[in-house]
Amino acid sequence: METTLRGVGVSHGVAIGEVRHMGTAVLEPPAKQIPAEEAEREQGRARQAVEAVAADLIARGNLAGGEAQHVLEAQAMMAQDPELMADVERRIAVGSSAERGVYDAFAAYRALLANAGEYLAGRVADLDDVRNRIVARLLGVPMPGVPDSDEPYVLIARDLAPADTALLDPALVLGFVTEEGGPTSHSAILARALGVPAVVALPGAGELAEGTVIAVDGSTGEIFVEPSAEKRAEMESAAAARKAALSASSGPGTTSDGHKVPLLANVGGPGDVPAAVEAGAEGVGLFRTEFLFLDDSKQAPSEEKQVAAYRAVLEAFPEGRVVVRVLDAGADKPLDFLTPADEPNPALGVRGLRSLLDHPDVLHTQLTALSKAAQGLPVHLEVMAPMVADRADAKAFADACREAGLQAKFGAMVEIPSAALRARSILREVEFLSLGTNDLAQYTFAADRQVGAVSRLQDPWQPALLDLVALSAEAARAEGKSCGVCGEAASDPLLACVLTGLGVTSLSMGAASIPYVRATLAKYTLAQCERAASAARAADSAEEARVAAQGVLSGE
């Protein structure tokens, strides 16, 4: 009998197939004491396992490329953390086996993060995966991971580590469903990059029996268990129609009556550029430069290394617009040389622009590198600061840009509610705004973006969040300046229409989402988008807002 479940849709498309479950996690190793004379040998085994796992993660990253590569390289650094390794060796010295020492050291570090309020919950999931891989190697058992199968399937997991998500084969893994995670988790972002339909935050997903046929709608978040022939035909027909619409859609982003909405790509570095170009991106709306810095958490990359990475991206979009976000460190992206190690709530502490203003040499080097990278290129370079709270922040950033001799537009990200509420004041110091809806939702609703239990509050359809978007867009219009969206909200085709109706002037997203958004925008007039936006803001919940907007656009 057909039943319907609902999670959070995070990657467009439809997948219909049999359930296969992720391999079970590594069992807890026994807490046996080892003789003192074996301690040195066990410490050597632990070091070898750590280095092997780190090498495997880097190799997986090289195979995956793009944003996945940066995520996996960060995981490899986590495996090799010297403080963690020192704790492992201390535990072995007092009698633990190599595998038990690793297990207990990682558990202690995990507890520290949890006690900090789980602001680093996304890194906790990555930490668990690294631990499991090291312990599995020491125990000589298979690594946890995706199941072996000759037939295509829908993957079910409690959560997916980046190392697994990055190398999913779309020819075999039709889609995936997880119990945990949120719309801005690593798995969600990588799923969109792969173009694999995905639903996260579905309670009870692990109870779906192996071999059960399910239909996954990655747009709505609906899961149909044992779908009827009629439901399967309906979903397959809708998927075919969507594919045809995507194939027919090309060119710049525009509504059906010619209102231009540039569609830009979010990239993490040169590796993400080919997919963006292929998708027809009109430029880059968010160049996340922190991945370059995460290669070595002990020191900032040299100016020469930065120039080379920036120029590779700028050259890919001749005469296009490239918006670069300066280093956004802190919270779930700590850097030893930049961010405090003892903050109780890192997401509410010294992160983003605050870190850079405390380390002006790091900011100056990055701005100088951007200036040199753009020399001689016809690209339209724009540079923005993360985590701008008020006009004083905006002025400090603009002054730093001018001091570095940067010939570019200076902008501010709107990720803190105060910036949206005082957007017009901020725009007296900078030339554009860019809304980071992921963090803006987190701070508006006090809901950690990595915690699945509060995923309903991370939903970008929340009317309160739409109100803040509208405030920012209205301020930009009044000042004659631009206001884009570069958060994950822009990747939802229906929401992209609503954002356009709110007055947003550009949309930036993962490359895989661009064709969906382009095709959907082209179906509606600007007036229809404006009416849909008004209907969504008048609602009292995210679901009501989504339904109200859909009703307006479908003519109901």
JSON list of N, CA and C in Angstrom, two decimals, residues 261-315:
[
{"chain": "A", "resi": 261, "resn": "VAL", "atom": "N", "xyz": [17.32, 38.64, -14.94]},
{"chain": "A", "resi": 261, "resn": "VAL", "atom": "CA", "xyz": [17.77, 38.19, -13.62]},
{"chain": "A", "resi": 261, "resn": "VAL", "atom": "C", "xyz": [19.03, 37.35, -13.86]},
{"chain": "A", "resi": 262, "resn": "PRO", "atom": "N", "xyz": [20.21, 37.97, -13.84]},
{"chain": "A", "resi": 262, "resn": "PRO", "atom": "CA", "xyz": [21.43, 37.20, -14.08]},
{"chain": "A", "resi": 262, "resn": "PRO", "atom": "C", "xyz": [21.53, 35.98, -13.18]},
{"chain": "A", "resi": 263, "resn": "LEU", "atom": "N", "xyz": [21.87, 34.84, -13.79]},
{"chain": "A", "resi": 263, "resn": "LEU", "atom": "CA", "xyz": [22.02, 33.59, -13.05]},
{"chain": "A", "resi": 263, "resn": "LEU", "atom": "C", "xyz": [23.51, 33.27, -12.96]},
{"chain": "A", "resi": 264, "resn": "LEU", "atom": "N", "xyz": [24.02, 33.30, -11.76]},
{"chain": "A", "resi": 264, "resn": "LEU", "atom": "CA", "xyz": [25.45, 33.16, -11.50]},
{"chain": "A", "resi": 264, "resn": "LEU", "atom": "C", "xyz": [25.72, 31.85, -10.76]},
{"chain": "A", "resi": 265, "resn": "ALA", "atom": "N", "xyz": [27.00, 31.48, -10.68]},
{"chain": "A", "resi": 265, "resn": "ALA", "atom": "CA", "xyz": [27.37, 30.21, -10.05]},
{"chain": "A", "resi": 265, "resn": "ALA", "atom": "C", "xyz": [28.11, 30.43, -8.74]},
{"chain": "A", "resi": 266, "resn": "ASN", "atom": "N", "xyz": [27.89, 29.54, -7.78]},
{"chain": "A", "resi": 266, "resn": "ASN", "atom": "CA", "xyz": [28.69, 29.49, -6.56]},
{"chain": "A", "resi": 266, "resn": "ASN", "atom": "C", "xyz": [29.86, 28.54, -6.82]},
{"chain": "A", "resi": 267, "resn": "VAL", "atom": "N", "xyz": [31.09, 28.98, -6.57]},
{"chain": "A", "resi": 267, "resn": "VAL", "atom": "CA", "xyz": [32.25, 28.12, -6.79]},
{"chain": "A", "resi": 267, "resn": "VAL", "atom": "C", "xyz": [33.18, 28.17, -5.59]},
{"chain": "A", "resi": 268, "resn": "GLY", "atom": "N", "xyz": [33.96, 27.11, -5.43]},
{"chain": "A", "resi": 268, "resn": "GLY", "atom": "CA", "xyz": [34.93, 27.06, -4.35]},
{"chain": "A", "resi": 268, "resn": "GLY", "atom": "C", "xyz": [36.35, 27.21, -4.84]},
{"chain": "A", "resi": 269, "resn": "GLY", "atom": "N", "xyz": [36.52, 27.20, -6.16]},
{"chain": "A", "resi": 269, "resn": "GLY", "atom": "CA", "xyz": [37.86, 27.32, -6.73]},
{"chain": "A", "resi": 269, "resn": "GLY", "atom": "C", "xyz": [37.85, 26.97, -8.20]},
{"chain": "A", "resi": 270, "resn": "PRO", "atom": "N", "xyz": [39.01, 26.93, -8.85]},
{"chain": "A", "resi": 270, "resn": "PRO", "atom": "CA", "xyz": [39.08, 26.65, -10.29]},
{"chain": "A", "resi": 270, "resn": "PRO", "atom": "C", "xyz": [38.43, 25.33, -10.70]},
{"chain": "A", "resi": 271, "resn": "GLY", "atom": "N", "xyz": [38.44, 24.33, -9.80]},
{"chain": "A", "resi": 271, "resn": "GLY", "atom": "CA", "xyz": [37.87, 23.04, -10.15]},
{"chain": "A", "resi": 271, "resn": "GLY", "atom": "C", "xyz": [36.37, 23.06, -10.39]},
{"chain": "A", "resi": 272, "resn": "ASP", "atom": "N", "xyz": [35.68, 24.08, -9.86]},
{"chain": "A", "resi": 272, "resn": "ASP", "atom": "CA", "xyz": [34.23, 24.18, -10.04]},
{"chain": "A", "resi": 272, "resn": "ASP", "atom": "C", "xyz": [33.84, 24.96, -11.30]},
{"chain": "A", "resi": 273, "resn": "VAL", "atom": "N", "xyz": [34.82, 25.56, -11.96]},
{"chain": "A", "resi": 273, "resn": "VAL", "atom": "CA", "xyz": [34.51, 26.44, -13.08]},
{"chain": "A", "resi": 273, "resn": "VAL", "atom": "C", "xyz": [33.94, 25.72, -14.31]},
{"chain": "A", "resi": 274, "resn": "PRO", "atom": "N", "xyz": [34.50, 24.57, -14.74]},
{"chain": "A", "resi": 274, "resn": "PRO", "atom": "CA", "xyz": [33.96, 23.93, -15.95]},
{"chain": "A", "resi": 274, "resn": "PRO", "atom": "C", "xyz": [32.46, 23.64, -15.88]},
{"chain": "A", "resi": 275, "resn": "ALA", "atom": "N", "xyz": [31.98, 23.16, -14.72]},
{"chain": "A", "resi": 275, "resn": "ALA", "atom": "CA", "xyz": [30.55, 22.86, -14.59]},
{"chain": "A", "resi": 275, "resn": "ALA", "atom": "C", "xyz": [29.73, 24.14, -14.68]},
{"chain": "A", "resi": 276, "resn": "ALA", "atom": "N", "xyz": [30.25, 25.23, -14.11]},
{"chain": "A", "resi": 276, "resn": "ALA", "atom": "CA", "xyz": [29.54, 26.51, -14.17]},
{"chain": "A", "resi": 276, "resn": "ALA", "atom": "C", "xyz": [29.43, 27.02, -15.59]},
{"chain": "A", "resi": 277, "resn": "VAL", "atom": "N", "xyz": [30.52, 26.92, -16.34]},
{"chain": "A", "resi": 277, "resn": "VAL", "atom": "CA", "xyz": [30.51, 27.35, -17.74]},
{"chain": "A", "resi": 277, "resn": "VAL", "atom": "C", "xyz": [29.55, 26.51, -18.56]},
{"chain": "A", "resi": 278, "resn": "GLU", "atom": "N", "xyz": [29.60, 25.19, -18.35]},
{"chain": "A", "resi": 278, "resn": "GLU", "atom": "CA", "xyz": [28.72, 24.28, -19.10]},
{"chain": "A", "resi": 278, "resn": "GLU", "atom": "C", "xyz": [27.25, 24.56, -18.81]},
{"chain": "A", "resi": 279, "resn": "ALA", "atom": "N", "xyz": [26.94, 24.95, -17.58]},
{"chain": "A", "resi": 279, "resn": "ALA", "atom": "CA", "xyz": [25.55, 25.22, -17.20]},
{"chain": "A", "resi": 279, "resn": "ALA", "atom": "C", "xyz": [25.06, 26.57, -17.72]},
{"chain": "A", "resi": 280, "resn": "GLY", "atom": "N", "xyz": [25.96, 27.35, -18.32]},
{"chain": "A", "resi": 280, "resn": "GLY", "atom": "CA", "xyz": [25.56, 28.65, -18.85]},
{"chain": "A", "resi": 280, "resn": "GLY", "atom": "C", "xyz": [25.53, 29.76, -17.82]},
{"chain": "A", "resi": 281, "resn": "ALA", "atom": "N", "xyz": [26.32, 29.61, -16.76]},
{"chain": "A", "resi": 281, "resn": "ALA", "atom": "CA", "xyz": [26.38, 30.68, -15.74]},
{"chain": "A", "resi": 281, "resn": "ALA", "atom": "C", "xyz": [26.84, 31.98, -16.39]},
{"chain": "A", "resi": 282, "resn": "GLU", "atom": "N", "xyz": [26.23, 33.07, -15.98]},
{"chain": "A", "resi": 282, "resn": "GLU", "atom": "CA", "xyz": [26.57, 34.38, -16.52]},
{"chain": "A", "resi": 282, "resn": "GLU", "atom": "C", "xyz": [27.72, 35.02, -15.76]},
{"chain": "A", "resi": 283, "resn": "GLY", "atom": "N", "xyz": [28.30, 34.29, -14.85]},
{"chain": "A", "resi": 283, "resn": "GLY", "atom": "CA", "xyz": [29.39, 34.77, -14.03]},
{"chain": "A", "resi": 283, "resn": "GLY", "atom": "C", "xyz": [29.41, 34.00, -12.73]},
{"chain": "A", "resi": 284, "resn": "VAL", "atom": "N", "xyz": [30.11, 34.52, -11.77]},
{"chain": "A", "resi": 284, "resn": "VAL", "atom": "CA", "xyz": [30.20, 33.90, -10.44]},
{"chain": "A", "resi": 284, "resn": "VAL", "atom": "C", "xyz": [29.60, 34.86, -9.42]},
{"chain": "A", "resi": 285, "resn": "GLY", "atom": "N", "xyz": [28.63, 34.38, -8.66]},
{"chain": "A", "resi": 285, "resn": "GLY", "atom": "CA", "xyz": [27.99, 35.21, -7.66]},
{"chain": "A", "resi": 285, "resn": "GLY", "atom": "C", "xyz": [28.56, 35.00, -6.28]},
{"chain": "A", "resi": 286, "resn": "LEU", "atom": "N", "xyz": [29.31, 33.90, -6.10]},
{"chain": "A", "resi": 286, "resn": "LEU", "atom": "CA", "xyz": [29.95, 33.62, -4.82]},
{"chain": "A", "resi": 286, "resn": "LEU", "atom": "C", "xyz": [31.18, 32.75, -5.06]},
{"chain": "A", "resi": 287, "resn": "PHE", "atom": "N", "xyz": [32.35, 33.35, -4.95]},
{"chain": "A", "resi": 287, "resn": "PHE", "atom": "CA", "xyz": [33.61, 32.62, -5.00]},
{"chain": "A", "resi": 287, "resn": "PHE", "atom": "C", "xyz": [34.05, 32.46, -3.55]},
{"chain": "A", "resi": 288, "resn": "ARG", "atom": "N", "xyz": [33.91, 31.23, -3.03]},
{"chain": "A", "resi": 288, "resn": "ARG", "atom": "CA", "xyz": [34.25, 30.95, -1.63]},
{"chain": "A", "resi": 288, "resn": "ARG", "atom": "C", "xyz": [35.77, 30.76, -1.51]},
{"chain": "A", "resi": 289, "resn": "THR", "atom": "N", "xyz": [36.48, 31.78, -1.13]},
{"chain": "A", "resi": 289, "resn": "THR", "atom": "CA", "xyz": [37.94, 31.69, -1.12]},
{"chain": "A", "resi": 289, "resn": "THR", "atom": "C", "xyz": [38.49, 30.94, 0.09]},
{"chain": "A", "resi": 290, "resn": "GLU", "atom": "N", "xyz": [37.65, 30.61, 1.07]},
{"chain": "A", "resi": 290, "resn": "GLU", "atom": "CA", "xyz": [38.18, 29.95, 2.27]},
{"chain": "A", "resi": 290, "resn": "GLU", "atom": "C", "xyz": [38.77, 28.58, 1.99]},
{"chain": "A", "resi": 291, "resn": "PHE", "atom": "N", "xyz": [38.32, 27.91, 0.90]},
{"chain": "A", "resi": 291, "resn": "PHE", "atom": "CA", "xyz": [38.85, 26.58, 0.62]},
{"chain": "A", "resi": 291, "resn": "PHE", "atom": "C", "xyz": [40.35, 26.64, 0.31]},
{"chain": "A", "resi": 292, "resn": "LEU", "atom": "N", "xyz": [40.79, 27.75, -0.26]},
{"chain": "A", "resi": 292, "resn": "LEU", "atom": "CA", "xyz": [42.21, 27.93, -0.53]},
{"chain": "A", "resi": 292, "resn": "LEU", "atom": "C", "xyz": [43.00, 28.00, 0.78]},
{"chain": "A", "resi": 293, "resn": "PHE", "atom": "N", "xyz": [42.40, 28.63, 1.79]},
{"chain": "A", "resi": 293, "resn": "PHE", "atom": "CA", "xyz": [43.06, 28.79, 3.08]},
{"chain": "A", "resi": 293, "resn": "PHE", "atom": "C", "xyz": [43.00, 27.52, 3.91]},
{"chain": "A", "resi": 294, "resn": "LEU", "atom": "N", "xyz": [41.99, 26.68, 3.69]},
{"chain": "A", "resi": 294, "resn": "LEU", "atom": "CA", "xyz": [41.85, 25.45, 4.47]},
{"chain": "A", "resi": 294, "resn": "LEU", "atom": "C", "xyz": [42.89, 24.40, 4.11]},
{"chain": "A", "resi": 295, "resn": "ASP", "atom": "N", "xyz": [43.64, 24.63, 3.01]},
{"chain": "A", "resi": 295, "resn": "ASP", "atom": "CA", "xyz": [44.69, 23.68, 2.64]},
{"chain": "A", "resi": 295, "resn": "ASP", "atom": "C", "xyz": [45.75, 23.59, 3.74]},
{"chain": "A", "resi": 296, "resn": "ASP", "atom": "N", "xyz": [45.93, 24.66, 4.50]},
{"chain": "A", "resi": 296, "resn": "ASP", "atom": "CA", "xyz": [46.90, 24.66, 5.59]},
{"chain": "A", "resi": 296, "resn": "ASP", "atom": "C", "xyz": [46.36, 25.57, 6.69]},
{"chain": "A", "resi": 297, "resn": "SER", "atom": "N", "xyz": [45.86, 24.95, 7.77]},
{"chain": "A", "resi": 297, "resn": "SER", "atom": "CA", "xyz": [45.23, 25.74, 8.83]},
{"chain": "A", "resi": 297, "resn": "SER", "atom": "C", "xyz": [46.25, 26.50, 9.67]},
{"chain": "A", "resi": 298, "resn": "LYS", "atom": "N", "xyz": [47.56, 26.25, 9.45]},
{"chain": "A", "resi": 298, "resn": "LYS", "atom": "CA", "xyz": [48.60, 26.86, 10.29]},
{"chain": "A", "resi": 298, "resn": "LYS", "atom": "C", "xyz": [49.03, 28.22, 9.77]},
{"chain": "A", "resi": 299, "resn": "GLN", "atom": "N", "xyz": [48.88, 28.47, 8.46]},
{"chain": "A", "resi": 299, "resn": "GLN", "atom": "CA", "xyz": [49.33, 29.74, 7.91]},
{"chain": "A", "resi": 299, "resn": "GLN", "atom": "C", "xyz": [48.54, 30.06, 6.65]},
{"chain": "A", "resi": 300, "resn": "ALA", "atom": "N", "xyz": [48.47, 31.35, 6.35]},
{"chain": "A", "resi": 300, "resn": "ALA", "atom": "CA", "xyz": [47.74, 31.78, 5.15]},
{"chain": "A", "resi": 300, "resn": "ALA", "atom": "C", "xyz": [48.54, 31.43, 3.91]},
{"chain": "A", "resi": 301, "resn": "PRO", "atom": "N", "xyz": [47.86, 31.14, 2.78]},
{"chain": "A", "resi": 301, "resn": "PRO", "atom": "CA", "xyz": [48.59, 30.88, 1.54]},
{"chain": "A", "resi": 301, "resn": "PRO", "atom": "C", "xyz": [49.33, 32.13, 1.09]},
{"chain": "A", "resi": 302, "resn": "SER", "atom": "N", "xyz": [50.41, 31.94, 0.37]},
{"chain": "A", "resi": 302, "resn": "SER", "atom": "CA", "xyz": [51.19, 33.08, -0.11]},
{"chain": "A", "resi": 302, "resn": "SER", "atom": "C", "xyz": [50.39, 33.92, -1.09]},
{"chain": "A", "resi": 303, "resn": "GLU", "atom": "N", "xyz": [50.83, 35.15, -1.26]},
{"chain": "A", "resi": 303, "resn": "GLU", "atom": "CA", "xyz": [50.16, 36.02, -2.23]},
{"chain": "A", "resi": 303, "resn": "GLU", "atom": "C", "xyz": [50.23, 35.41, -3.63]},
{"chain": "A", "resi": 304, "resn": "GLU", "atom": "N", "xyz": [51.35, 34.81, -3.98]},
{"chain": "A", "resi": 304, "resn": "GLU", "atom": "CA", "xyz": [51.51, 34.21, -5.31]},
{"chain": "A", "resi": 304, "resn": "GLU", "atom": "C", "xyz": [50.52, 33.07, -5.53]},
{"chain": "A", "resi": 305, "resn": "LYS", "atom": "N", "xyz": [50.35, 32.22, -4.52]},
{"chain": "A", "resi": 305, "resn": "LYS", "atom": "CA", "xyz": [49.41, 31.11, -4.64]},
{"chain": "A", "resi": 305, "resn": "LYS", "atom": "C", "xyz": [47.98, 31.63, -4.79]},
{"chain": "A", "resi": 306, "resn": "GLN", "atom": "N", "xyz": [47.64, 32.67, -4.05]},
{"chain": "A", "resi": 306, "resn": "GLN", "atom": "CA", "xyz": [46.31, 33.25, -4.15]},
{"chain": "A", "resi": 306, "resn": "GLN", "atom": "C", "xyz": [46.08, 33.86, -5.53]},
{"chain": "A", "resi": 307, "resn": "VAL", "atom": "N", "xyz": [47.06, 34.60, -6.04]},
{"chain": "A", "resi": 307, "resn": "VAL", "atom": "CA", "xyz": [46.91, 35.22, -7.36]},
{"chain": "A", "resi": 307, "resn": "VAL", "atom": "C", "xyz": [46.60, 34.17, -8.42]},
{"chain": "A", "resi": 308, "resn": "ALA", "atom": "N", "xyz": [47.33, 33.05, -8.39]},
{"chain": "A", "resi": 308, "resn": "ALA", "atom": "CA", "xyz": [47.14, 32.00, -9.39]},
{"chain": "A", "resi": 308, "resn": "ALA", "atom": "C", "xyz": [45.72, 31.41, -9.32]},
{"chain": "A", "resi": 309, "resn": "ALA", "atom": "N", "xyz": [45.24, 31.14, -8.10]},
{"chain": "A", "resi": 309, "resn": "ALA", "atom": "CA", "xyz": [43.90, 30.55, -7.95]},
{"chain": "A", "resi": 309, "resn": "ALA", "atom": "C", "xyz": [42.82, 31.54, -8.39]},
{"chain": "A", "resi": 310, "resn": "TYR", "atom": "N", "xyz": [42.95, 32.80, -8.01]},
{"chain": "A", "resi": 310, "resn": "TYR", "atom": "CA", "xyz": [41.94, 33.79, -8.36]},
{"chain": "A", "resi": 310, "resn": "TYR", "atom": "C", "xyz": [41.91, 34.03, -9.87]},
{"chain": "A", "resi": 311, "resn": "ARG", "atom": "N", "xyz": [43.08, 34.11, -10.47]},
{"chain": "A", "resi": 311, "resn": "ARG", "atom": "CA", "xyz": [43.14, 34.41, -11.90]},
{"chain": "A", "resi": 311, "resn": "ARG", "atom": "C", "xyz": [42.52, 33.29, -12.74]},
{"chain": "A", "resi": 312, "resn": "ALA", "atom": "N", "xyz": [42.69, 32.04, -12.28]},
{"chain": "A", "resi": 312, "resn": "ALA", "atom": "CA", "xyz": [42.12, 30.90, -13.00]},
{"chain": "A", "resi": 312, "resn": "ALA", "atom": "C", "xyz": [40.60, 31.01, -13.08]},
{"chain": "A", "resi": 313, "resn": "VAL", "atom": "N", "xyz": [39.97, 31.52, -12.03]},
{"chain": "A", "resi": 313, "resn": "VAL", "atom": "CA", "xyz": [38.52, 31.70, -12.04]},
{"chain": "A", "resi": 313, "resn": "VAL", "atom": "C", "xyz": [38.14, 32.93, -12.85]},
{"chain": "A", "resi": 314, "resn": "LEU", "atom": "N", "xyz": [38.86, 34.02, -12.68]},
{"chain": "A", "resi": 314, "resn": "LEU", "atom": "CA", "xyz": [38.53, 35.26, -13.39]},
{"chain": "A", "resi": 314, "resn": "LEU", "atom": "C", "xyz": [38.65, 35.09, -14.90]},
{"chain": "A", "resi": 315, "resn": "GLU", "atom": "N", "xyz": [39.63, 34.32, -15.34]},
{"chain": "A", "resi": 315, "resn": "GLU", "atom": "CA", "xyz": [39.84, 34.14, -16.78]},
{"chain": "A", "resi": 315, "resn": "GLU", "atom": "C", "xyz": [38.71, 33.35, -17.44]}
]
